[in-house]
CSV table of C-alpha atoms in Angstrom, one decimal:
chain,number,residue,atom,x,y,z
A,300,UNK,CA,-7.7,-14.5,3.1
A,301,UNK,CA,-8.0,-11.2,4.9
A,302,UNK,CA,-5.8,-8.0,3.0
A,303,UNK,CA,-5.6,-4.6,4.6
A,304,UNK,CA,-4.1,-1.9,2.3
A,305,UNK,CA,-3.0,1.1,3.9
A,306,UNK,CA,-2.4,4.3,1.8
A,307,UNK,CA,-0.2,7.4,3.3
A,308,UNK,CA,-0.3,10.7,2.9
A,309,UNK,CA,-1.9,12.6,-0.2
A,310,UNK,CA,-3.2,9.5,-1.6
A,311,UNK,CA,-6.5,10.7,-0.5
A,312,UNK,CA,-6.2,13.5,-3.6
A,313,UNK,CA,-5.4,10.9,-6.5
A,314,UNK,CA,-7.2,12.0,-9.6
A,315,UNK,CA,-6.3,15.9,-8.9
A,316,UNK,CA,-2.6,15.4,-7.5
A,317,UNK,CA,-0.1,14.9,-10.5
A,318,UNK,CA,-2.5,13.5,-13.1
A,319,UNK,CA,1.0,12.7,-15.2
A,320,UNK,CA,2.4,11.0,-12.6
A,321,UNK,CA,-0.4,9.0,-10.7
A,322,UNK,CA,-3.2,8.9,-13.3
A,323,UNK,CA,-6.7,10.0,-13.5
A,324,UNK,CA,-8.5,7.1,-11.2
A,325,UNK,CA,-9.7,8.6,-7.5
A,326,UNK,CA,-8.5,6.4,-4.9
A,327,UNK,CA,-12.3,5.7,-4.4
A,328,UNK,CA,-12.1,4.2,-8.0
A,329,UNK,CA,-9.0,2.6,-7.3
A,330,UNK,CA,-10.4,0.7,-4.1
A,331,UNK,CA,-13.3,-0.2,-5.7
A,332,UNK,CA,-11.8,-2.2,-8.8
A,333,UNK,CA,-9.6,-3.8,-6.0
A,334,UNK,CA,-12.6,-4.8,-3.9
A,335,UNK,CA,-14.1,-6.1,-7.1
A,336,UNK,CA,-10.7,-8.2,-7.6
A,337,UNK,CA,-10.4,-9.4,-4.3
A,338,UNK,CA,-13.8,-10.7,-4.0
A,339,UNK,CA,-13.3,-12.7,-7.2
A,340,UNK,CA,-10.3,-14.5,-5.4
A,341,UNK,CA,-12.0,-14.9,-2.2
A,342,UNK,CA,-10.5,-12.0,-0.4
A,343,UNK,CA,-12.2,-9.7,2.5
A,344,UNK,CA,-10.2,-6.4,2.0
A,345,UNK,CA,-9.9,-3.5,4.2
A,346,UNK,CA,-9.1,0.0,3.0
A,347,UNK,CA,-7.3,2.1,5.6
A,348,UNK,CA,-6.2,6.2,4.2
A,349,UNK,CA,-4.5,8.6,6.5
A,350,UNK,CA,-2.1,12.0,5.6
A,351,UNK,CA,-0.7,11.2,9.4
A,352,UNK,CA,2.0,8.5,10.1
A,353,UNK,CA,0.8,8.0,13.9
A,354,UNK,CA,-2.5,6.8,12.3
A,355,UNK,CA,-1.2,4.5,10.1
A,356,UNK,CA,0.7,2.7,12.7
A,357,UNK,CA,-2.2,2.7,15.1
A,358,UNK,CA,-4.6,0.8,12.0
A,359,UNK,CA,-1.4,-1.7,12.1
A,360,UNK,CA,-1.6,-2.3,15.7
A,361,UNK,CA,-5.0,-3.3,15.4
A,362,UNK,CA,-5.3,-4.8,12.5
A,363,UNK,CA,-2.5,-7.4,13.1
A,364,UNK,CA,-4.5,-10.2,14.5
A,365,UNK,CA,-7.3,-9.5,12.2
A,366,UNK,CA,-5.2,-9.8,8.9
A,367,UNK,CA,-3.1,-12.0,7.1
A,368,UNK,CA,-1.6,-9.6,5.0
A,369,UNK,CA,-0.5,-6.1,4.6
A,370,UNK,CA,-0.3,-4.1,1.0
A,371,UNK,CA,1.0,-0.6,1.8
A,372,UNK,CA,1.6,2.4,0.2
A,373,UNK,CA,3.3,4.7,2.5
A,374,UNK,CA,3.5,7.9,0.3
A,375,UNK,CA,6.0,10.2,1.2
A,376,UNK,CA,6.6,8.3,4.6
A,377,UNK,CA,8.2,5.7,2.7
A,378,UNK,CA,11.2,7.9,2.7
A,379,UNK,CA,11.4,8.3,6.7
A,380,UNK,CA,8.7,6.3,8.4
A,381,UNK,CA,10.6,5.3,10.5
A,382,UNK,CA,7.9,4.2,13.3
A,383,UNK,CA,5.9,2.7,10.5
A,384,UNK,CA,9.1,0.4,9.9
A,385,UNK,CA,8.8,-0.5,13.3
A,386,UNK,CA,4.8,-1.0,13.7
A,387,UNK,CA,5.5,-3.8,11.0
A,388,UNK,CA,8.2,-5.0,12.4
A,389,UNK,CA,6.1,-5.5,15.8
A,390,UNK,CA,3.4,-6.8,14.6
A,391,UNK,CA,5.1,-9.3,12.1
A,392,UNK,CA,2.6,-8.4,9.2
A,393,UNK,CA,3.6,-9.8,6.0
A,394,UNK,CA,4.1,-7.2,4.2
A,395,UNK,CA,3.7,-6.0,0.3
A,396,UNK,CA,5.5,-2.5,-0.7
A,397,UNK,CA,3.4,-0.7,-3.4
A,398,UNK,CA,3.9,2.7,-5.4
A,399,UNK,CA,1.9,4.0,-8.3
A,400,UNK,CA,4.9,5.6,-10.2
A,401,UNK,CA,8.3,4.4,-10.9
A,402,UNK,CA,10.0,5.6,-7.8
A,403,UNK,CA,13.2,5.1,-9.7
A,404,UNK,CA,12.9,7.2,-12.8
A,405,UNK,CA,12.1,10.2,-10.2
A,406,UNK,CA,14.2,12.3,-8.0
A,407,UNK,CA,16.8,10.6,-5.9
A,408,UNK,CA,15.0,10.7,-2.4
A,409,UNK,CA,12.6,8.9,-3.8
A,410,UNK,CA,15.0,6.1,-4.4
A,411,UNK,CA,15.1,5.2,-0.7
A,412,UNK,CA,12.4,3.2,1.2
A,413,UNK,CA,12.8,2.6,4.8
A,414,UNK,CA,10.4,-0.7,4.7
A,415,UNK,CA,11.6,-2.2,1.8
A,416,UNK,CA,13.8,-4.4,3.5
A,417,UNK,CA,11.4,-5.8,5.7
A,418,UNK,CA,8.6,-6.3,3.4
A,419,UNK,CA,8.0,-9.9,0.8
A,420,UNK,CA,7.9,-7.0,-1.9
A,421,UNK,CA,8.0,-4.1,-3.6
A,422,UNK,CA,5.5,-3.0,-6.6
A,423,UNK,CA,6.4,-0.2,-8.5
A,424,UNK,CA,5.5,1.9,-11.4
A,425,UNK,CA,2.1,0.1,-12.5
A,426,UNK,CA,0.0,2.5,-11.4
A,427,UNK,CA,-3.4,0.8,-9.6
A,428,UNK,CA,-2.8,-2.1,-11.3
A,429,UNK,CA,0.3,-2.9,-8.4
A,430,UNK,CA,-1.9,-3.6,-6.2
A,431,UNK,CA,-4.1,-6.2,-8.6
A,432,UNK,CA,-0.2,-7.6,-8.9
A,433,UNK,CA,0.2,-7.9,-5.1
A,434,UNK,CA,-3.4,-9.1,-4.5
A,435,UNK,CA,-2.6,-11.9,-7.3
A,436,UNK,CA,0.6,-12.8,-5.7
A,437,UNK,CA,-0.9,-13.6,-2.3
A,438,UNK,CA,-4.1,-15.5,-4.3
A,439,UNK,CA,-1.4,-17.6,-6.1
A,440,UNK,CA,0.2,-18.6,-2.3
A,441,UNK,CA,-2.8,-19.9,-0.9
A,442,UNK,CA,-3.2,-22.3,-4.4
């Protein structure tokens, strides 16, 4: 099974960004105990990082015949990524939603995601462990 996981905008400053809200764990850290728990379920996984939307849609275009998943975290474009939304869409990547704080117990424009809709599901609030949650959902469909 091949997993990209995309992560948006100031992800790339995880460990320094909001240690009470996101944690202490680098996203280097982060990537590396998910490489560590995909390769125990017989994953390849591909990390993919970019502070620019237009990025992240162009790794999607590419990736979509080279994947059989998506696991994104869109950051802040999760509120208006509008062309994201519509890379995924496009491509028909099945698609996992994941964020490393509660989106809900923050401010209110937080609350809206504009690929939630579209995606199998939504993670939210375990910290890195989300994406160990997504990565052991899509092991448990292949069983």
């Amino acid at each position: 099974m091949r997993v990209l996981i995309i992560n948006g905008p100031n992800l790339n400053f995880l460990g320094k960004r909001e240690p009470k809200i996101y944690g202490n764990e680098t996203l280097e850290l982060i990537n590396n105990k998910i490489k560590e728990f995909g390769m125990n379920h017989g994953m390849d996984i591909e990390f993919f990082q970019s502070n620019h939307e237009g990025y992240i849609i162009d790794k999607i275009q590419e990736s979509y015949e080279n994947v059989d998943y998506l696991i994104i975290n869109p950051g802040a474009l999760t509120h208006y990524g509008i062309g994201i939304r519509d890379a995924i869409l496009s491509t028909n990547l099945k698609t996992i939603e994941v964020h490393l704080s509660n989106v809900y117990s923050r401010e209110e424009f937080r609350h809206k995601s504009v690929i939630s809709d579209i995606c199998i599901g939504k993670i939210t609030g375990f910290g890195s462990e989300g994406y160990k949650i997504a990565l052991q959902y899509l092991s448990n469909l292949k069983k």
